[in-house]
Coordinates of C-alpha atoms and ligand atoms in Angstrom, one line a residue:
M1 CA -19.6 -4.1 31.4
A2 CA -20.6 -5.8 28.1
N3 CA -17.2 -5.0 26.9
S4 CA -15.4 -6.7 29.8
T5 CA -17.4 -9.9 29.3
N6 CA -16.3 -9.9 25.7
I7 CA -12.7 -9.5 26.7
S8 CA -12.8 -12.5 29.1
S9 CA -14.7 -14.6 26.6
S10 CA -12.2 -14.0 23.9
A11 CA -9.3 -14.7 26.3
N12 CA -11.0 -17.8 27.6
D13 CA -11.6 -19.1 24.1
T14 CA -8.7 -21.5 23.6
A15 CA -10.4 -24.2 21.6
F16 CA -7.9 -24.3 18.7
F17 CA -4.3 -25.0 19.9
G18 CA -4.9 -22.4 22.6
H19 CA -6.5 -20.0 20.1
P20 CA -10.1 -18.8 19.6
K21 CA -12.2 -21.3 17.8
G22 CA -12.9 -18.9 14.9
L23 CA -9.3 -19.5 13.8
I24 CA -10.4 -23.0 12.7
T25 CA -12.9 -21.5 10.2
L26 CA -10.3 -19.0 8.9
F27 CA -7.6 -21.7 8.8
F28 CA -9.5 -24.0 6.5
T29 CA -11.0 -21.3 4.3
E30 CA -7.6 -19.8 3.7
M31 CA -6.1 -23.3 3.2
W32 CA -8.6 -24.1 0.4
E33 CA -8.3 -20.7 -1.1
R34 CA -4.6 -21.0 -1.4
M35 CA -4.9 -24.5 -2.6
S36 CA -7.0 -23.3 -5.5
Y37 CA -4.8 -20.2 -6.1
Y38 CA -1.4 -21.9 -6.2
G39 CA -2.7 -25.0 -7.8
M40 CA -4.2 -23.0 -10.7
R41 CA -1.2 -20.6 -10.8
A42 CA 1.2 -23.5 -11.3
L43 CA -0.7 -24.5 -14.5
L44 CA -1.1 -21.0 -15.8
V45 CA 2.1 -20.4 -17.9
L46 CA 2.3 -24.1 -18.9
Y47 CA -1.2 -24.0 -20.2
M48 CA -0.8 -20.6 -21.9
S49 CA 2.5 -21.4 -23.6
G50 CA 1.7 -25.1 -24.3
A51 CA 1.4 -26.2 -28.0
V52 CA -2.1 -26.0 -29.4
T53 CA -1.9 -29.5 -30.7
G54 CA -1.1 -32.8 -29.0
F55 CA -2.4 -34.8 -26.1
N56 CA -3.0 -31.8 -23.8
P57 CA -3.4 -28.8 -26.0
G58 CA -2.5 -25.4 -24.6
L59 CA -3.1 -21.9 -25.9
G60 CA 0.1 -21.6 -27.9
F61 CA 1.0 -18.1 -26.6
S62 CA 4.5 -16.8 -26.9
Q63 CA 6.6 -16.8 -23.8
I64 CA 6.6 -13.0 -23.7
D65 CA 2.8 -12.9 -23.7
A66 CA 2.3 -15.9 -21.4
Q67 CA 4.7 -14.4 -18.8
A68 CA 3.2 -10.9 -19.1
I69 CA -0.3 -12.3 -18.5
Y70 CA 1.0 -14.3 -15.6
G71 CA 2.5 -11.0 -14.2
I72 CA -0.7 -9.1 -14.8
Y73 CA -2.7 -11.8 -13.1
V74 CA -0.6 -12.0 -10.0
G75 CA -0.4 -8.2 -9.9
M76 CA -4.1 -7.8 -10.2
V77 CA -4.9 -10.4 -7.6
Y78 CA -2.9 -8.4 -5.0
F79 CA -3.8 -5.0 -6.3
M80 CA -7.5 -5.8 -5.9
C81 CA -7.0 -6.4 -2.2
I82 CA -7.0 -2.6 -1.8
P83 CA -10.5 -2.0 -3.2
G84 CA -11.5 -5.3 -1.5
G85 CA -10.3 -4.0 1.8
W86 CA -12.1 -0.7 1.3
L87 CA -15.4 -2.4 0.5
A88 CA -15.1 -4.5 3.6
D89 CA -14.1 -1.6 5.8
N90 CA -16.9 0.7 4.7
I91 CA -19.7 -1.3 3.2
L92 CA -19.7 -5.1 3.5
G93 CA -18.0 -5.9 6.7
Y94 CA -15.1 -8.5 6.6
Q95 CA -17.1 -11.7 7.1
R96 CA -19.5 -10.9 4.2
A97 CA -16.6 -9.8 1.9
V98 CA -14.9 -13.2 2.5
M99 CA -18.1 -15.1 1.8
I100 CA -18.7 -13.3 -1.5
G101 CA -15.1 -13.4 -2.5
A102 CA -14.9 -17.2 -1.9
V103 CA -18.0 -17.8 -4.1
I104 CA -16.6 -15.6 -6.9
I105 CA -13.2 -17.4 -6.8
A106 CA -14.9 -20.8 -7.0
L107 CA -17.0 -19.6 -10.0
G108 CA -13.7 -18.4 -11.6
H109 CA -12.0 -21.7 -11.3
F110 CA -15.1 -23.6 -12.6
T111 CA -15.1 -21.2 -15.6
L112 CA -11.5 -22.1 -16.3
A113 CA -12.5 -25.8 -16.0
L114 CA -14.8 -25.4 -19.0
P115 CA -12.9 -27.0 -21.9
L116 CA -13.1 -23.7 -23.9
T117 CA -10.4 -21.1 -24.7
Q118 CA -13.0 -18.3 -25.0
T119 CA -13.8 -18.2 -21.3
F120 CA -10.1 -18.3 -20.1
F121 CA -9.9 -14.6 -19.4
L122 CA -13.3 -14.5 -17.8
G123 CA -12.2 -17.2 -15.4
L124 CA -9.0 -15.3 -14.5
T125 CA -10.9 -12.1 -14.0
L126 CA -13.3 -13.8 -11.6
V127 CA -10.5 -15.3 -9.6
V128 CA -8.8 -11.8 -9.4
L129 CA -12.0 -10.1 -8.2
G130 CA -12.8 -12.8 -5.7
T131 CA -9.3 -12.9 -4.2
G132 CA -9.4 -9.2 -3.9
L133 CA -12.4 -9.6 -1.6
L134 CA -11.1 -12.5 0.3
K135 CA -7.3 -12.5 0.8
S136 CA -6.6 -9.4 2.8
N137 CA -10.0 -9.4 4.6
I138 CA -9.5 -12.9 5.9
S139 CA -6.2 -11.8 7.4
T140 CA -7.9 -8.8 9.0
I141 CA -10.4 -11.1 10.7
V142 CA -7.6 -13.2 12.1
G143 CA -6.4 -10.0 13.9
K144 CA -9.9 -9.2 15.1
L145 CA -10.3 -12.6 16.9
Y146 CA -8.1 -11.1 19.6
K147 CA -8.7 -8.2 21.8
D148 CA -6.1 -5.4 21.8
G149 CA -3.0 -6.5 23.6
D150 CA -3.8 -10.2 23.5
P151 CA -0.3 -11.8 23.3
R152 CA -1.6 -14.7 21.2
R153 CA -2.2 -12.6 18.1
T154 CA 1.3 -13.1 16.6
S155 CA 1.2 -16.8 17.1
G156 CA -2.3 -16.8 15.6
Y157 CA -0.8 -15.3 12.5
T158 CA 1.9 -18.0 12.5
I159 CA -0.7 -20.7 12.6
F160 CA -2.6 -18.9 9.8
Y161 CA 0.6 -18.8 7.7
M162 CA 0.8 -22.6 8.1
S163 CA -2.7 -22.9 6.5
I164 CA -1.4 -20.9 3.5
N165 CA 1.4 -23.3 3.0
I166 CA -0.6 -26.5 3.6
G167 CA -3.0 -25.2 1.0
S168 CA -0.4 -24.4 -1.6
F169 CA 1.2 -27.8 -1.0
L170 CA -2.2 -29.5 -1.7
G171 CA -2.7 -27.3 -4.7
F172 CA 0.6 -28.2 -6.4
L173 CA 0.1 -31.8 -5.5
I174 CA -3.4 -32.2 -6.9
C175 CA -3.9 -29.6 -9.6
S176 CA -0.5 -30.1 -11.2
Y177 CA -1.0 -33.8 -11.4
L178 CA -4.5 -33.6 -12.9
G179 CA -3.7 -30.6 -15.1
E180 CA -0.5 -31.8 -16.6
F181 CA -1.2 -35.5 -16.8
I182 CA -4.9 -35.7 -17.5
G183 CA -5.9 -32.4 -19.0
W184 CA -5.5 -28.7 -18.0
H185 CA -9.2 -28.2 -17.4
W186 CA -9.2 -31.1 -14.9
G187 CA -6.5 -29.2 -12.9
F188 CA -8.6 -26.0 -13.0
G189 CA -11.7 -28.0 -12.0
A190 CA -9.8 -29.4 -9.1
A191 CA -8.9 -25.9 -8.0
G192 CA -12.7 -25.1 -8.2
I193 CA -13.6 -28.1 -6.1
G194 CA -11.0 -27.2 -3.5
M195 CA -12.4 -23.7 -3.3
L196 CA -16.0 -25.1 -3.1
F197 CA -14.9 -27.1 0.0
G198 CA -13.7 -23.7 1.3
V199 CA -17.0 -22.0 0.6
I200 CA -19.1 -24.8 2.2
Q201 CA -16.8 -24.9 5.2
Y202 CA -16.9 -21.1 5.7
Y203 CA -20.6 -21.0 5.3
Y204 CA -21.3 -23.6 8.0
F205 CA -18.6 -22.6 10.4
R206 CA -18.7 -18.8 10.1
G207 CA -20.7 -18.8 13.3
L208 CA -17.5 -19.6 15.2
L209 CA -16.2 -16.2 14.3
G210 CA -18.8 -14.6 16.5
D211 CA -18.9 -10.9 15.7
A212 CA -15.2 -10.6 14.7
G213 CA -15.2 -8.4 11.6
I214 CA -18.9 -8.7 11.1
K215 CA -19.7 -5.0 10.8
P216 CA -18.2 -2.4 8.6
N217 CA -16.8 0.8 10.2
N218 CA -19.0 3.2 12.1
M219 CA -20.1 6.1 10.0
P220 CA -23.3 8.2 9.5
E221 CA -25.8 6.2 7.5
K222 CA -26.0 9.0 4.9
Q223 CA -22.3 8.8 4.2
R224 CA -22.6 5.0 3.9
Q225 CA -25.4 5.4 1.4
T226 CA -23.2 7.8 -0.7
Y227 CA -20.3 5.2 -0.6
I228 CA -22.7 2.5 -1.7
K229 CA -24.0 4.6 -4.6
W230 CA -20.4 5.3 -5.8
S231 CA -19.4 1.7 -5.4
R232 CA -22.3 0.5 -7.5
F233 CA -21.4 3.0 -10.1
T234 CA -17.8 1.9 -10.1
V235 CA -18.7 -1.8 -10.3
I236 CA -21.0 -1.1 -13.3
V237 CA -18.3 0.9 -15.1
M238 CA -15.7 -1.8 -14.3
G239 CA -18.1 -4.5 -15.6
I240 CA -18.6 -2.7 -18.9
V241 CA -14.8 -2.2 -19.4
I242 CA -14.1 -5.8 -18.5
A243 CA -16.9 -7.1 -20.8
A244 CA -15.6 -4.9 -23.6
G245 CA -12.1 -6.4 -23.1
L246 CA -13.3 -10.0 -22.9
L247 CA -15.5 -9.6 -25.9
G248 CA -12.6 -8.3 -27.9
F249 CA -13.8 -4.7 -28.4
I250 CA -10.6 -3.4 -26.8
S251 CA -7.5 -5.0 -28.3
I252 CA -4.8 -5.5 -25.7
D253 CA -1.1 -6.4 -26.1
P254 CA -0.3 -8.3 -22.9
R255 CA 3.3 -7.1 -22.7
I256 CA 2.4 -3.4 -23.2
F257 CA -0.6 -3.7 -20.8
A258 CA 1.8 -5.2 -18.2
E259 CA 4.2 -2.3 -18.6
Y260 CA 1.5 0.3 -18.2
F261 CA 0.1 -1.6 -15.3
L262 CA 3.5 -1.5 -13.6
Y263 CA 3.7 2.3 -14.1
F264 CA 0.2 2.7 -12.8
L265 CA 0.9 0.8 -9.7
G266 CA 4.2 2.7 -9.2
V267 CA 2.3 6.0 -9.5
V268 CA -0.3 4.8 -7.0
A269 CA 2.4 3.9 -4.5
V270 CA 4.3 7.2 -5.0
F271 CA 1.1 9.2 -4.5
Y272 CA 0.1 7.3 -1.5
F273 CA 3.4 7.7 0.2
A274 CA 3.5 11.4 -0.8
Y275 CA 0.0 11.9 0.7
L276 CA 1.1 10.2 3.9
L277 CA 4.2 12.3 4.2
L278 CA 2.8 15.7 3.2
L279 CA -0.9 15.8 3.7
A280 CA -1.9 13.3 6.3
G281 CA -1.0 15.5 9.2
L282 CA 1.4 13.0 10.7
T283 CA 3.9 13.9 13.5
Y284 CA 7.6 14.1 12.8
Q285 CA 8.2 10.6 14.3
E286 CA 5.3 9.1 12.2
K287 CA 6.8 10.6 9.1
K288 CA 10.2 9.1 9.9
N289 CA 8.5 5.7 10.3
I290 CA 6.8 6.2 6.9
L291 CA 10.3 6.7 5.4
L292 CA 11.4 3.4 6.8
L293 CA 8.3 1.6 5.5
M294 CA 8.9 3.1 2.1
L295 CA 12.3 1.6 2.0
L296 CA 10.9 -1.8 3.1
F297 CA 8.2 -1.4 0.4
V298 CA 10.7 -1.1 -2.4
A299 CA 12.7 -4.0 -1.1
A300 CA 9.6 -6.2 -0.8
M301 CA 8.7 -5.3 -4.4
F302 CA 12.1 -6.5 -5.6
F303 CA 11.9 -9.6 -3.5
W304 CA 8.6 -10.7 -4.9
S305 CA 9.7 -10.1 -8.4
G306 CA 12.3 -12.8 -7.9
F307 CA 10.1 -15.0 -5.7
D308 CA 7.2 -15.1 -8.2
Q309 CA 9.5 -16.5 -11.0
S310 CA 8.6 -19.9 -9.5
G311 CA 5.3 -19.9 -11.3
G312 CA 6.8 -18.0 -14.3
S313 CA 10.3 -18.5 -15.9
L314 CA 11.4 -21.1 -13.4
S315 CA 8.4 -23.2 -14.3
I316 CA 9.5 -23.1 -17.9
F317 CA 13.0 -24.0 -16.9
A318 CA 11.6 -27.0 -15.1
R319 CA 9.5 -28.1 -18.0
D320 CA 12.1 -27.6 -20.8
Y321 CA 15.5 -28.1 -19.2
T322 CA 15.1 -30.2 -16.1
D323 CA 15.0 -33.9 -15.7
L324 CA 11.6 -34.6 -14.1
T325 CA 11.8 -38.2 -13.4
V326 CA 12.0 -39.9 -10.0
F327 CA 13.1 -43.5 -10.0
G328 CA 12.2 -43.6 -13.6
Y329 CA 8.7 -42.2 -13.1
P330 CA 7.8 -38.8 -14.6
I331 CA 6.5 -36.1 -12.2
P332 CA 4.5 -33.0 -13.0
V333 CA 6.4 -29.7 -13.5
G334 CA 4.4 -28.1 -10.7
W335 CA 5.6 -30.7 -8.1
L336 CA 8.9 -29.0 -7.8
Q337 CA 7.1 -26.0 -6.3
F338 CA 6.3 -28.2 -3.3
A339 CA 9.7 -27.2 -2.1
N340 CA 8.5 -23.8 -1.0
P341 CA 5.6 -24.7 1.3
L342 CA 7.5 -27.7 2.6
F343 CA 10.5 -25.6 3.6
V344 CA 8.3 -22.9 5.1
V345 CA 6.7 -25.5 7.5
I346 CA 10.2 -26.8 8.4
F347 CA 12.1 -23.6 8.7
A348 CA 9.4 -21.1 10.1
P349 CA 9.9 -22.3 13.7
I350 CA 13.7 -22.3 13.2
F351 CA 13.7 -18.7 12.0
A352 CA 11.3 -17.7 14.8
G353 CA 13.7 -19.4 17.3
I354 CA 16.8 -17.6 15.8
W355 CA 15.1 -14.2 16.2
T356 CA 14.0 -14.9 19.7
N357 CA 17.5 -16.1 20.7
L358 CA 19.2 -13.2 19.1
A359 CA 16.7 -10.9 20.9
R360 CA 17.7 -12.5 24.2
M361 CA 21.3 -11.5 23.5
N362 CA 20.2 -8.1 22.5
L363 CA 21.3 -8.8 18.9
N364 CA 17.9 -9.0 17.2
P365 CA 18.5 -7.6 13.7
S366 CA 16.4 -4.5 12.9
Y367 CA 13.7 -4.7 10.2
P368 CA 15.9 -3.2 7.4
L369 CA 18.6 -5.7 8.3
K370 CA 16.2 -8.6 8.1
F371 CA 15.0 -7.3 4.8
A372 CA 18.7 -7.1 3.6
I373 CA 19.1 -10.8 4.5
G374 CA 16.0 -11.5 2.4
M375 CA 17.6 -9.6 -0.5
F376 CA 20.9 -11.4 -0.2
F377 CA 19.2 -14.8 -0.2
M378 CA 17.3 -13.8 -3.3
A379 CA 20.6 -12.8 -5.0
I380 CA 22.2 -16.1 -4.0
S381 CA 19.3 -18.1 -5.3
F382 CA 19.7 -16.5 -8.8
V383 CA 23.5 -17.2 -8.7
I384 CA 22.5 -20.8 -8.3
M385 CA 20.1 -20.5 -11.2
I386 CA 22.7 -19.0 -13.4
A387 CA 25.0 -22.0 -12.7
A388 CA 22.0 -24.3 -13.6
V389 CA 21.5 -22.3 -16.8
E390 CA 25.2 -22.6 -17.7
L391 CA 25.1 -26.3 -17.1
A392 CA 21.9 -26.7 -19.1
L393 CA 23.5 -24.8 -22.0
V394 CA 26.2 -27.6 -22.0
S395 CA 24.0 -30.6 -21.3
A396 CA 20.3 -30.3 -20.7
P397 CA 18.3 -31.6 -18.9
V398 CA 19.9 -30.8 -15.5
G399 CA 19.0 -32.5 -12.2
M400 CA 16.0 -31.1 -10.2
Q401 CA 18.2 -30.3 -7.2
W402 CA 19.1 -27.0 -8.8
L403 CA 15.5 -25.7 -8.6
I404 CA 14.9 -27.3 -5.2
I405 CA 18.0 -25.5 -3.8
T406 CA 16.8 -22.3 -5.4
Y407 CA 13.4 -22.7 -3.8
L408 CA 15.0 -23.5 -0.5
I409 CA 16.9 -20.2 -0.6
H410 CA 13.8 -18.3 -1.7
T411 CA 12.1 -19.7 1.3
W412 CA 14.8 -18.6 3.7
G413 CA 14.5 -15.1 2.1
E414 CA 10.7 -15.3 2.5
L415 CA 11.0 -16.1 6.1
A416 CA 13.4 -13.2 6.7
L417 CA 11.1 -10.8 4.9
S418 CA 7.5 -11.7 4.7
P419 CA 6.3 -12.2 8.3
V420 CA 8.8 -9.5 9.3
G421 CA 7.3 -7.1 6.8
L422 CA 3.8 -7.6 8.3
A423 CA 5.1 -7.0 11.7
A424 CA 6.9 -3.8 10.6
F425 CA 3.8 -2.5 8.9
S426 CA 1.7 -3.2 11.9
E427 CA 4.2 -1.6 14.3
Y428 CA 5.2 1.5 12.3
S429 CA 2.0 2.4 10.6
P430 CA 0.2 5.5 11.9
K431 CA -2.7 4.0 14.0
K432 CA -5.4 5.8 12.0
Y433 CA -4.2 4.3 8.7
Q434 CA -3.4 0.8 9.7
G435 CA -5.9 -1.0 7.4
Q436 CA -4.8 0.9 4.4
M437 CA -1.2 0.4 5.3
F438 CA -1.8 -3.4 5.0
G439 CA -3.2 -2.6 1.6
L440 CA 0.2 -1.0 0.8
W441 CA 1.9 -4.2 1.8
F442 CA -0.1 -6.1 -0.7
L443 CA 0.7 -3.3 -3.3
A444 CA 4.3 -4.3 -3.0
S445 CA 3.4 -7.9 -3.8
S446 CA 1.3 -6.6 -6.7
L447 CA 4.2 -4.6 -8.1
G448 CA 6.5 -7.6 -7.6
G449 CA 4.1 -9.8 -9.5
V450 CA 3.9 -7.6 -12.5
L451 CA 7.7 -7.1 -12.5
A452 CA 8.1 -10.9 -12.3
G453 CA 6.0 -11.3 -15.5
L454 CA 8.0 -8.7 -17.3
L455 CA 11.4 -10.1 -16.2
G456 CA 10.3 -13.7 -16.9
G457 CA 9.4 -12.7 -20.4
D458 CA 12.8 -11.1 -21.0
A459 CA 14.5 -14.1 -19.5
L460 CA 12.8 -16.5 -21.9
V461 CA 12.7 -14.4 -25.0
E462 CA 15.5 -16.5 -26.5
G463 CA 15.2 -19.7 -24.5
L464 CA 18.1 -20.5 -22.3
E465 CA 20.4 -18.0 -23.9
S466 CA 18.5 -15.0 -22.5
M467 CA 18.1 -16.3 -19.0
A468 CA 21.6 -15.7 -17.5
P469 CA 21.8 -12.0 -18.5
V470 CA 18.4 -11.2 -17.0
F471 CA 19.1 -13.2 -13.8
D472 CA 22.4 -11.4 -13.6
S473 CA 20.8 -7.9 -13.7
M474 CA 18.3 -9.1 -11.1
I475 CA 21.1 -10.2 -8.8
Q476 CA 22.7 -6.7 -9.1
F477 CA 19.4 -5.1 -8.1
Y478 CA 19.1 -7.4 -5.1
L479 CA 22.6 -6.6 -4.0
V480 CA 22.2 -2.9 -4.3
A481 CA 18.9 -3.0 -2.4
G482 CA 20.6 -5.2 0.2
V483 CA 23.5 -2.8 0.7
V484 CA 21.2 0.2 0.9
L485 CA 19.2 -1.5 3.6
V486 CA 22.4 -2.3 5.5
L487 CA 23.6 1.3 5.3
F488 CA 20.2 2.5 6.4
A489 CA 20.3 0.2 9.4
V490 CA 23.8 1.3 10.4
V491 CA 23.0 5.0 10.0
S492 CA 19.8 4.7 12.0
Y493 CA 21.6 2.7 14.7
Y494 CA 24.2 5.4 15.2
L495 CA 21.6 8.2 15.0
N496 CA 19.5 6.5 17.7
R497 CA 22.5 5.8 19.9
N498 CA 23.6 9.5 19.7
S499 CA 20.1 10.8 20.3
S500 CA 19.6 8.5 23.3
S501 CA 23.0 9.2 24.9
Ligands
LIG601 N1 2.8 -17.5 0.4 C1 2.3 -16.2 0.7 C2 0.8 -16.2 0.5 O1 0.3 -16.7 -0.5 C3 2.9 -15.1 -0.1 C4 2.4 -13.7 0.1 C5 3.0 -12.9 1.1 C6 1.5 -13.2 -0.7 C7 2.5 -11.6 1.3 C8 1.1 -11.9 -0.6 C9 1.6 -11.1 0.5 O2 0.0 -15.6 1.2

């Protein structure tokens, strides 16, 4: 009886564009979190590779190191979503995990805002840990606002995706301007203030969430106590290792660290998929679904490795080889990255409309085909970048339209792949493992981020000269992955047709 009252109250709750009012809280928290994340990220390689003297002194790191650290950072942020998800599932509950995460992120940005270089890595570490607690758990709460079978869930996620992009737009706008034109630490501070708005907003309006995601999983209290004990132990060990690293007791070469981190993530992915296929006791059909998800996983990893060049090598291309004046006024490097969120907001409804119309004609492309479209867009975007690089070799700076078109095509790829990937993972994951399977989806972003840092370093090692060859090999990867996806789609289409006839 209590349950049925719940169902009707959730279905009747249409306070926010027809959606439950809790979505308002999540919308603005995620908006501020992404504002701080992308705003800071847009400054990261510029600050690290900036000259140590002059008006706005940077850290003077080599491009190889700056790009590697950028890759490790992006990779860590998404990798930490896995332990962050586990903690919320088993110990904290999602609402509390988001609250703690938001506070840690704000502290991280404020640490970066200190005009010191010594605290730089501490700030990054805090943002990584906080985002691990916030990012995937907040998306889980979105899903929990709706009862099973509520048809509004998908459009709830679409609204949520808008908050991500409004947030990143604000981040590029504010943090890039302050960071590049006034001083890096002002930009980092602005990210901190943005996240602080998010914290305050979440704190006061979390009541709107009701009990969505308030409790962790059911389990015997004894088991939970054991989990808590082990988590405490792990956090202490992690704290010691991080402190040793930050205090300089462990010397780390960023490039080598990034390479090993990539292998580590690869091994985690292989083991996890092997476990699902061999030991998880899945049915034949579930195993077939896992194979499909594996293919999508690899494709997503490649995709993000190109996409994340925006805050890496493409940022340097914008700074060093692009004319950044509009009507004679200089604009910050980071403003070019506006293009992505702006185009997402414009094209997301168009893409959704295209899929719906194709579905009506029974022509809706399968998941692998949509991913293949994502891969082909990524390949085309780098063909355009190669043309821009060739032109810059003859006469730099080039116009900003090159990067804007590149970001436009990235965005088309993103829309063919990112929301589609989420849908695929929620449809094809074995029910029991759904939470963890979302973790895997973030692991693909994590691998993509590290790869982006490594490729970005290779692309910049000799300035413009080394860009085209690296972009060229990336294009080949995207094309091969795209063709494999198309073949997979064709073969499974025929197999399904034969088995159903
Ligand atoms: N713009 C998206 C976001 O920040 C990109 C993304 C997709 C990141 C999927 C991680 C996973 O949320």
